[in-house]
Amino acid sequence: MAKIKAKLIIQGKEIELPIVQGSMGYPAIDVSSLHSNTIKTFDPGFSSTAECSSSITFVDGGKGELLHRGHPIEQLAEKCEYLDIAYLLFNGELPNSREKTGYIKSIKEHSLPHDQLNNIFRGFRRDAHPMAVMVGVVGSMSAFYFDENMKVNNQNHRKLSAQRLIAKVPTIAAWSYAYSQGRPFVYPKDELSYSENFLNMMFSTPNTKYLQNPVISKAFEKILILHADHEQNASTSTVRLVGSSGANPFACVAAGIASLWGPAHGGANEATLKMLGEIRNEGRINEYIKRAKDKTDSFRLMGFGHRIYKNKDPRAIIMKATCHEVLDELGLRNDPIFKLALKLEKIALEDEYFVKKKLYPNVDFYSGIVMKALGIPNSMFTAVFALARTAGWVAHWNEMILNENSKIGRPRQIYTGKLRRDVPNL
Ligand code: SDX
């Protein structure tokens, strides 16, 4: 069947371009041959640009749909654990019971970082942001776990590196917090689940036991599942771009952590709580809504809006339900900060500006509130996002290397600088 083509007429010249269609979602014009016609496309922020093909995650922003390897996020959040999702994202299918047992065993075996890694923490000031520490320590893993005998083109080496990252990042995240509190590191325990281990390393000390609360560990597990992957977001695209040069996988994930840190991306959960603290009471909500709508004011409503979702973010719907469950089960329904958040959400959702621009609360609006209710400090919200997203980053990195059509990423530009001119005689 003749391939559908797009016709471009540029300076009187007709250029035919193939249309590519994936298994779901709207089609794309393949412009990869355009450079030979000495013309480029221009798309700041890549709003209309597909950089790769991927079979890991599908997002339909219009419908508010999110699928991981075809499975709806609502069903995954209901029926699975985070490590099921990590396995699914990397391998393409959910694990059967034998596969799951082996996978969990491997993750547990790799959960302890090299003992010398502890020294890297000591190079940071105690008040360093946990994300600064995570960028540094995860980046330093490239010097411990990926020597000249490890090759990115070796599937077993990629699988081992992916499992090492999924296993060690929670330990590094928890130790980043313990370090900031001047507390000794607590080690992962074999008998605890992935979420229980993180919470134990965060909140217990060598001489005080952390009492696991199933409400908290279940809600935390849901946070990890909802943040595991989201197709070509800024941090995942960063991991892919860094990985496209054949870079060390631990350096790639460190770059992803750095990108996620920004308040426009994964830093939005921490920024949401900071914003709620600044608004302080319901009487000031309208003042901030007004500022968010004022083009001359750089203030934006943190936790609202999304590049893709112009309908409800399906993760936010699940996170909101978890938020209400946790607030009720922990008796926090009347906590002022949570009441303020729910009031802000109500006012914004009824405001014409937000309705018209289709700015809904995103996953970060509610995840910050839930993490605060779970006792996780604001400074650790994005670190939790990073440990959850590690599963998505390594899955996309692996998929990119596996794709023989992958090339080093090298975007072009529109040059707006000086025309050619001689250096003056100095
Ligand atoms: C995540 O990409 C992903 O998948 C990300 C993520 C993932 O899982 O990886 O889903 C996680 O990063 C979620 C987003 C978290 N960020 C925030 O909550 C920060 C607040 N949100 C905004 O900064 C903004 O909505 C973005 C960055 C999320 C999206 O920005 P876009 O797509 O570039 O949208 P835009 O800036 O073009 O906004 C469109 C319009 C603009 O007004 P006009 O110029 O058309 O008049 O909406 C306005 C914006 O000013 N707008 C907002 C707003 N977000 C957009 N106005 C007030 N408050 C906001 N939050």
Coordinates of C-alpha atoms and ligand atoms in Angstrom, one line a residue:
M1 CA 0.0 0.0 0.0
A2 CA 1.5 3.4 -1.0
K3 CA 2.9 5.1 2.0
I4 CA 0.9 8.3 2.9
K5 CA 3.1 11.3 2.3
A6 CA 3.0 15.0 3.2
K7 CA 3.9 17.6 0.5
L8 CA 5.9 20.6 1.5
I9 CA 6.2 23.5 -1.0
I10 CA 9.3 25.6 -0.2
Q11 CA 10.5 28.4 -2.4
G12 CA 8.5 26.9 -5.3
K13 CA 10.1 23.5 -4.7
E14 CA 7.9 20.5 -3.8
I15 CA 9.2 18.1 -1.2
E16 CA 7.4 14.9 -0.3
L17 CA 7.8 13.6 3.2
P18 CA 6.7 10.3 4.6
I19 CA 4.0 10.1 7.3
V20 CA 4.8 7.7 10.1
Q21 CA 2.0 6.2 12.3
G22 CA 2.6 4.3 15.5
S23 CA 0.3 1.7 17.0
M24 CA -1.6 4.5 18.9
G25 CA -1.7 8.3 18.9
Y26 CA -1.7 10.7 16.0
P27 CA 0.7 10.4 13.1
A28 CA 4.0 12.3 12.5
I29 CA 5.7 13.8 9.4
D30 CA 9.1 12.2 9.1
V31 CA 11.3 15.3 8.4
S32 CA 14.6 13.5 8.9
S33 CA 15.5 13.9 5.2
L34 CA 14.8 17.7 5.2
H35 CA 18.4 18.6 6.1
S36 CA 19.5 17.5 2.6
N37 CA 17.1 20.2 1.3
T38 CA 19.0 22.8 3.3
I39 CA 15.9 23.5 5.4
K40 CA 15.2 22.7 9.1
T41 CA 12.1 22.5 11.3
F42 CA 11.8 24.9 14.4
D43 CA 10.0 23.6 17.5
P44 CA 11.3 25.1 20.8
G45 CA 10.5 22.8 23.7
F46 CA 9.7 20.0 21.2
S47 CA 5.9 20.5 21.7
S48 CA 5.3 19.0 18.2
T49 CA 8.4 16.9 17.8
A50 CA 8.8 13.1 18.3
E51 CA 12.5 12.5 18.9
C52 CA 12.2 8.7 18.9
S53 CA 9.8 5.7 18.6
S54 CA 9.1 3.9 21.8
S55 CA 6.8 1.0 23.0
I56 CA 7.2 1.6 26.7
T57 CA 4.5 4.3 27.6
F58 CA 1.6 5.9 25.8
V59 CA 0.1 9.1 26.9
D60 CA -3.1 10.6 25.3
G61 CA -3.3 14.1 26.8
G62 CA -6.7 14.8 25.2
K63 CA -8.3 11.7 26.8
G64 CA -6.2 11.8 29.9
E65 CA -5.0 8.3 29.3
L66 CA -1.7 6.7 30.4
L67 CA -0.6 3.2 29.5
H68 CA 2.6 1.3 30.4
R69 CA 3.3 -1.4 27.8
G70 CA -0.5 -1.2 27.0
H71 CA -1.7 -1.6 30.6
P72 CA -3.8 1.4 32.0
I73 CA -2.2 3.2 34.9
E74 CA -5.5 2.8 36.9
Q75 CA -5.2 -1.0 36.8
L76 CA -1.5 -1.1 37.5
A77 CA -1.9 1.2 40.5
E78 CA -4.7 -1.0 41.8
K79 CA -3.2 -4.5 41.2
C80 CA 0.6 -4.1 41.1
E81 CA 3.6 -3.2 43.2
Y82 CA 6.3 -0.8 42.1
L83 CA 8.8 -3.6 41.2
D84 CA 6.2 -5.2 39.0
I85 CA 6.1 -1.9 37.1
A86 CA 9.9 -1.6 37.0
Y87 CA 10.1 -5.1 35.5
L88 CA 7.2 -4.4 33.0
L89 CA 8.8 -1.1 31.8
F90 CA 12.2 -2.8 31.2
N91 CA 11.1 -6.2 29.9
G92 CA 7.8 -5.5 28.2
E93 CA 5.6 -7.8 30.3
L94 CA 4.6 -8.1 33.9
P95 CA 6.6 -10.7 35.8
N96 CA 5.0 -14.1 36.6
S97 CA 5.5 -15.3 40.2
R98 CA 8.8 -17.0 39.4
E99 CA 10.2 -14.0 37.5
K100 CA 9.0 -11.7 40.3
T101 CA 10.7 -13.7 43.0
G102 CA 14.0 -13.7 41.1
Y103 CA 13.7 -10.0 40.3
I104 CA 13.0 -9.0 43.9
K105 CA 15.9 -11.2 45.1
S106 CA 18.3 -9.5 42.6
I107 CA 17.1 -6.0 43.7
K108 CA 17.6 -6.8 47.3
E109 CA 21.1 -8.2 46.6
H110 CA 22.1 -4.9 44.9
S111 CA 20.5 -2.5 47.4
L112 CA 23.8 -1.8 49.2
P113 CA 26.1 0.8 47.6
H114 CA 29.9 0.2 47.5
D115 CA 31.2 1.0 51.0
Q116 CA 33.5 3.7 49.6
L117 CA 30.5 5.6 48.2
N118 CA 29.8 6.7 51.7
N119 CA 32.8 9.0 51.5
I120 CA 31.3 10.9 48.6
F121 CA 28.5 12.1 50.9
R122 CA 31.1 13.6 53.2
G123 CA 32.2 16.0 50.5
F124 CA 28.8 17.9 50.7
R125 CA 27.8 20.5 53.3
R126 CA 25.2 19.1 55.6
D127 CA 22.6 21.6 54.3
A128 CA 23.1 20.6 50.7
H129 CA 19.8 19.9 49.0
P130 CA 19.2 16.1 48.8
M131 CA 18.9 16.4 45.0
A132 CA 22.4 18.0 44.8
V133 CA 23.7 15.0 46.8
M134 CA 21.9 12.5 44.6
V135 CA 23.2 14.0 41.4
G136 CA 26.7 13.7 42.8
V137 CA 26.5 10.3 44.4
V138 CA 24.6 8.6 41.6
G139 CA 27.0 10.1 39.1
S140 CA 29.9 8.7 41.1
M141 CA 28.5 5.2 40.7
S142 CA 29.9 5.4 37.2
A143 CA 33.3 5.1 38.7
F144 CA 32.3 2.0 40.8
Y145 CA 30.0 -0.1 38.6
F146 CA 30.8 0.5 35.0
D147 CA 34.5 -0.1 34.2
E148 CA 36.1 -0.7 30.8
N149 CA 34.9 -4.3 30.9
M150 CA 31.3 -3.2 30.9
K151 CA 29.8 -2.3 27.5
V152 CA 26.5 -0.5 26.9
N153 CA 25.9 -2.7 23.9
N154 CA 26.0 -5.8 26.1
Q155 CA 22.4 -6.7 27.1
N156 CA 23.5 -8.4 30.3
H157 CA 25.6 -5.4 31.3
R158 CA 22.6 -3.1 30.6
K159 CA 20.3 -5.4 32.6
L160 CA 22.8 -5.5 35.6
S161 CA 23.3 -1.7 35.5
A162 CA 19.5 -1.1 35.4
Q163 CA 19.0 -3.4 38.4
R164 CA 21.8 -1.8 40.3
L165 CA 20.3 1.6 39.8
I166 CA 16.7 0.6 40.8
A167 CA 18.2 -1.1 43.8
K168 CA 20.7 1.5 45.0
V169 CA 18.9 4.8 44.2
P170 CA 16.5 4.4 47.2
T171 CA 19.4 3.8 49.6
I172 CA 21.3 6.8 48.2
A173 CA 18.1 9.0 48.4
A174 CA 17.4 8.0 52.0
W175 CA 21.1 8.4 53.0
S176 CA 21.0 11.9 51.4
Y177 CA 18.4 12.8 53.9
A178 CA 20.1 11.1 56.8
Y179 CA 23.3 12.9 55.9
S180 CA 21.4 16.3 56.0
Q181 CA 20.2 15.4 59.5
G182 CA 23.6 14.5 60.7
R183 CA 22.4 10.9 61.3
P184 CA 24.4 7.7 60.7
F185 CA 23.2 5.7 57.6
V186 CA 20.7 2.8 58.2
Y187 CA 21.2 -0.1 55.9
P188 CA 18.5 -1.9 53.8
K189 CA 17.0 -5.0 55.4
D190 CA 16.2 -8.2 53.6
E191 CA 13.0 -8.7 55.4
L192 CA 11.5 -5.4 54.4
S193 CA 9.7 -4.6 51.1
Y194 CA 11.1 -2.0 48.7
S195 CA 8.9 0.8 50.1
E196 CA 9.3 -0.3 53.7
N197 CA 13.1 -0.3 53.3
F198 CA 13.1 3.3 52.0
L199 CA 10.9 4.5 54.9
N200 CA 13.0 2.6 57.4
M201 CA 16.3 4.0 56.0
M202 CA 14.6 7.5 56.1
F203 CA 13.2 7.5 59.6
S204 CA 14.9 4.9 61.8
T205 CA 18.3 5.3 63.4
P206 CA 20.7 2.7 64.8
N207 CA 19.0 3.0 68.2
T208 CA 15.4 3.9 67.4
K209 CA 13.0 1.6 65.5
Y210 CA 10.7 2.9 62.8
L211 CA 7.3 1.4 63.2
Q212 CA 6.0 0.5 59.8
N213 CA 2.5 1.7 59.1
P214 CA 0.7 -0.2 56.3
V215 CA -1.3 2.9 55.4
I216 CA 1.9 4.8 54.9
S217 CA 3.9 2.1 53.0
K218 CA 0.9 1.4 50.7
A219 CA 0.4 5.1 49.9
F220 CA 4.2 5.4 49.3
E221 CA 4.1 2.4 47.0
K222 CA 1.3 4.1 45.0
I223 CA 3.4 7.3 44.7
L224 CA 6.3 5.2 43.2
I225 CA 4.0 3.5 40.7
L226 CA 2.4 6.8 39.6
H227 CA 5.8 8.4 39.0
A228 CA 7.6 5.4 37.4
D229 CA 7.5 6.6 33.8
H230 CA 5.8 9.2 31.6
E231 CA 7.2 8.7 28.0
Q232 CA 9.5 11.6 26.7
N233 CA 9.3 14.1 29.6
A234 CA 12.3 16.4 30.1
S235 CA 14.3 14.1 32.4
T236 CA 13.7 10.9 30.4
S237 CA 14.6 12.8 27.2
T238 CA 17.8 14.0 29.0
V239 CA 18.7 10.4 29.8
R240 CA 18.1 9.4 26.2
L241 CA 20.1 12.3 24.8
V242 CA 23.1 11.7 27.2
G243 CA 22.9 7.9 26.5
S244 CA 22.8 8.5 22.7
S245 CA 26.5 9.3 22.9
G246 CA 27.2 5.9 24.5
A247 CA 27.8 7.4 27.9
N248 CA 28.0 5.5 31.1
P249 CA 24.5 4.6 32.3
F250 CA 25.1 5.9 35.8
A251 CA 26.2 9.3 34.3
C252 CA 23.0 9.2 32.2
V253 CA 20.7 8.7 35.2
A254 CA 22.6 11.4 37.1
A255 CA 21.8 13.8 34.2
G256 CA 18.1 12.7 34.5
I257 CA 18.1 13.5 38.2
A258 CA 19.6 17.0 37.4
S259 CA 16.8 17.7 34.9
L260 CA 14.1 16.4 37.1
W261 CA 15.2 18.8 39.9
G262 CA 13.7 21.9 38.2
P263 CA 10.5 23.3 39.6
A264 CA 8.8 23.2 36.1
H265 CA 9.3 19.4 36.2
G266 CA 9.9 17.1 39.2
G267 CA 10.6 19.9 41.6
A268 CA 7.0 21.0 41.3
N269 CA 5.9 18.8 44.2
E270 CA 8.3 20.6 46.6
A271 CA 7.4 23.9 45.0
T272 CA 3.7 23.2 45.5
L273 CA 4.1 22.8 49.3
K274 CA 6.4 25.9 49.4
M275 CA 3.6 27.8 47.5
L276 CA 1.0 26.6 50.0
G277 CA 3.2 27.7 52.8
E278 CA 3.5 31.2 51.2
I279 CA -0.3 31.5 50.6
R280 CA -0.7 30.5 54.3
N281 CA -4.5 31.0 54.5
E282 CA -7.7 30.7 52.4
G283 CA -8.1 34.5 52.5
R284 CA -5.0 34.9 50.3
I285 CA -5.9 32.3 47.7
N286 CA -7.5 34.8 45.3
E287 CA -4.5 37.1 45.5
Y288 CA -2.3 34.2 44.3
I289 CA -4.8 33.1 41.6
K290 CA -4.7 36.7 40.3
R291 CA -0.9 36.6 40.3
A292 CA -0.9 33.3 38.4
K293 CA -3.0 34.9 35.7
D294 CA -0.9 38.1 35.5
K295 CA 1.5 37.8 32.5
T296 CA 3.8 40.4 34.1
D297 CA 4.2 38.2 37.2
S298 CA 6.5 35.2 36.9
F299 CA 4.4 33.4 39.6
R300 CA 2.7 30.2 38.4
L301 CA 0.3 27.9 40.3
M302 CA 2.7 25.1 41.2
G303 CA 1.1 21.7 40.6
F304 CA -1.2 23.0 37.9
G305 CA -0.9 22.5 34.1
H306 CA 0.9 20.0 31.9
R307 CA 2.5 20.0 28.5
I308 CA 0.6 17.0 27.3
Y309 CA -2.5 16.7 29.5
K310 CA -5.2 19.1 28.4
N311 CA -7.6 16.9 30.3
K312 CA -7.2 15.5 33.8
D313 CA -3.8 13.8 34.5
P314 CA -5.0 10.3 35.3
R315 CA -2.2 10.0 37.9
A316 CA -3.6 13.1 39.6
I317 CA -7.0 11.5 39.9
I318 CA -5.5 8.4 41.6
M319 CA -3.2 10.5 43.7
K320 CA -6.1 12.7 44.9
A321 CA -8.0 9.6 46.0
T322 CA -4.9 8.3 47.8
C323 CA -4.5 11.8 49.3
H324 CA -8.0 11.7 50.8
E325 CA -7.6 8.1 52.0
V326 CA -4.3 9.0 53.8
L327 CA -5.6 12.2 55.3
D328 CA -8.6 10.3 56.7
E329 CA -6.6 7.3 57.9
L330 CA -4.0 9.5 59.6
G331 CA -6.6 11.9 61.0
L332 CA -5.2 14.9 59.1
R333 CA -8.3 16.0 57.2
N334 CA -8.4 19.2 59.3
D335 CA -4.7 20.0 59.0
P336 CA -4.7 23.6 57.7
I337 CA -2.2 23.0 54.9
F338 CA -4.4 20.2 53.4
K339 CA -7.6 22.2 53.8
L340 CA -5.9 25.1 52.1
A341 CA -4.7 22.8 49.2
L342 CA -8.2 21.4 48.6
K343 CA -9.7 24.9 48.7
L344 CA -7.1 26.2 46.2
E345 CA -7.9 23.3 43.9
K346 CA -11.6 24.0 44.1
I347 CA -11.2 27.7 43.3
A348 CA -8.7 27.1 40.5
L349 CA -10.9 24.5 38.9
E350 CA -13.8 26.9 38.8
D351 CA -11.8 29.8 37.5
E352 CA -12.3 30.7 33.8
Y353 CA -8.6 31.3 33.1
F354 CA -7.6 27.8 34.3
V355 CA -10.7 26.2 32.6
K356 CA -10.1 27.9 29.3
K357 CA -6.3 27.0 29.3
K358 CA -7.1 23.5 30.4
L359 CA -4.9 23.8 33.4
Y360 CA -5.8 21.0 35.8
P361 CA -4.0 19.9 39.0
N362 CA -1.2 17.5 37.9
V363 CA 0.3 14.6 39.8
D364 CA 2.7 16.9 41.6
F365 CA -0.1 18.9 43.2
Y366 CA -1.3 15.9 45.2
S367 CA 1.9 13.9 45.6
G368 CA 3.4 16.8 47.6
I369 CA 0.4 16.8 50.0
V370 CA 0.5 13.0 50.4
M371 CA 4.2 12.9 51.0
K372 CA 3.9 15.6 53.6
A373 CA 1.1 13.6 55.3
L374 CA 3.4 10.6 55.2
G375 CA 6.0 12.6 57.2
I376 CA 8.4 13.0 54.2
P377 CA 10.2 16.4 54.4
N378 CA 9.5 18.8 51.5
S379 CA 13.2 18.7 50.6
M380 CA 12.9 15.0 49.8
F381 CA 9.8 15.1 47.5
T382 CA 11.8 15.4 44.3
A383 CA 14.3 12.8 45.5
V384 CA 11.3 10.4 45.9
F385 CA 10.2 11.3 42.4
A386 CA 13.7 10.6 41.2
L387 CA 13.9 7.1 42.8
A388 CA 10.5 6.3 41.3
R389 CA 11.4 7.6 37.8
T390 CA 14.7 5.6 37.8
A391 CA 12.6 2.6 36.5
G392 CA 11.5 4.6 33.5
W393 CA 14.9 6.2 32.8
V394 CA 16.7 2.8 32.6
A395 CA 13.9 1.3 30.5
H396 CA 14.1 4.1 28.0
W397 CA 17.9 4.0 28.0
N398 CA 17.9 0.3 27.3
E399 CA 15.2 0.7 24.6
M400 CA 17.3 3.4 22.9
I401 CA 20.5 1.3 22.8
L402 CA 18.5 -1.7 21.6
N403 CA 17.1 0.3 18.7
E404 CA 19.6 -0.1 15.8
N405 CA 18.2 3.1 14.2
S406 CA 19.2 5.2 17.2
K407 CA 21.8 7.9 16.5
I408 CA 23.5 10.4 18.7
G409 CA 21.1 13.3 19.4
R410 CA 22.2 16.5 17.8
P411 CA 19.4 19.1 17.5
R412 CA 20.0 22.1 15.1
Q413 CA 19.3 25.8 15.8
I414 CA 18.1 29.0 14.2
Y415 CA 21.2 31.3 14.3
T416 CA 20.4 34.9 15.2
G417 CA 24.0 36.2 15.9
K418 CA 26.4 38.5 14.1
L419 CA 27.1 38.0 10.4
R420 CA 30.7 37.0 9.5
R421 CA 33.1 39.9 10.4
D422 CA 36.9 40.3 10.8
V423 CA 38.6 40.6 14.1
P424 CA 39.7 44.3 14.4
N425 CA 43.4 45.1 14.6
L426 CA 43.9 45.3 18.4
Ligands
SDX1 C1 5.8 17.1 35.6 O1 6.3 16.1 30.8 C2 5.9 15.3 31.7 O2 5.4 14.3 31.5 C3 6.2 15.8 33.1 C4 5.6 15.0 34.3 C5 6.3 13.6 34.3 O3 5.7 12.7 34.9 O4 7.5 13.5 33.9 O5 4.2 14.8 34.1 C6 5.9 15.6 35.6 O6 6.7 17.7 35.4 C7 4.4 17.7 35.8 C8 4.4 19.2 35.7 C9 4.9 19.8 37.0 N1 5.1 21.3 36.8 C10 4.3 22.1 37.5 O7 3.3 21.8 38.1 C11 4.8 23.6 37.4 C12 3.6 24.5 37.1 N2 3.2 24.2 35.7 C13 3.7 25.0 34.6 O8 5.0 25.5 34.8 C14 3.4 24.5 33.2 O9 2.1 24.1 33.3 C15 4.2 23.3 32.7 C16 5.7 23.6 32.7 C17 3.9 22.1 33.4 C18 3.7 23.1 31.2 O10 4.1 24.2 30.6 P1 3.9 24.4 29.0 O11 3.4 23.1 28.4 O12 5.1 24.9 28.4 O13 2.7 25.3 28.9 P2 2.8 26.8 28.6 O14 3.9 27.4 29.5 O15 2.9 27.0 27.2 O16 1.4 27.3 29.2 C19 0.3 27.5 28.3 C20 -0.4 28.7 29.0 C21 0.5 29.9 29.1 O17 -0.3 31.0 29.1 P3 -0.4 31.8 27.6 O18 1.1 32.2 27.3 O19 -0.9 30.8 26.6 O20 -1.3 33.0 27.9 O21 -0.9 28.3 30.3 C22 -0.3 29.2 31.2 C23 1.0 29.8 30.5 O22 1.3 31.0 31.1 N3 0.1 28.3 32.3 C24 0.0 28.6 33.6 C25 0.4 27.5 34.3 N4 0.8 26.5 33.5 C26 0.7 27.1 32.2 N5 -0.5 29.7 34.2 C27 -0.5 29.7 35.6 N6 -0.1 28.7 36.3 C28 0.4 27.5 35.8 N7 0.8 26.5 36.5

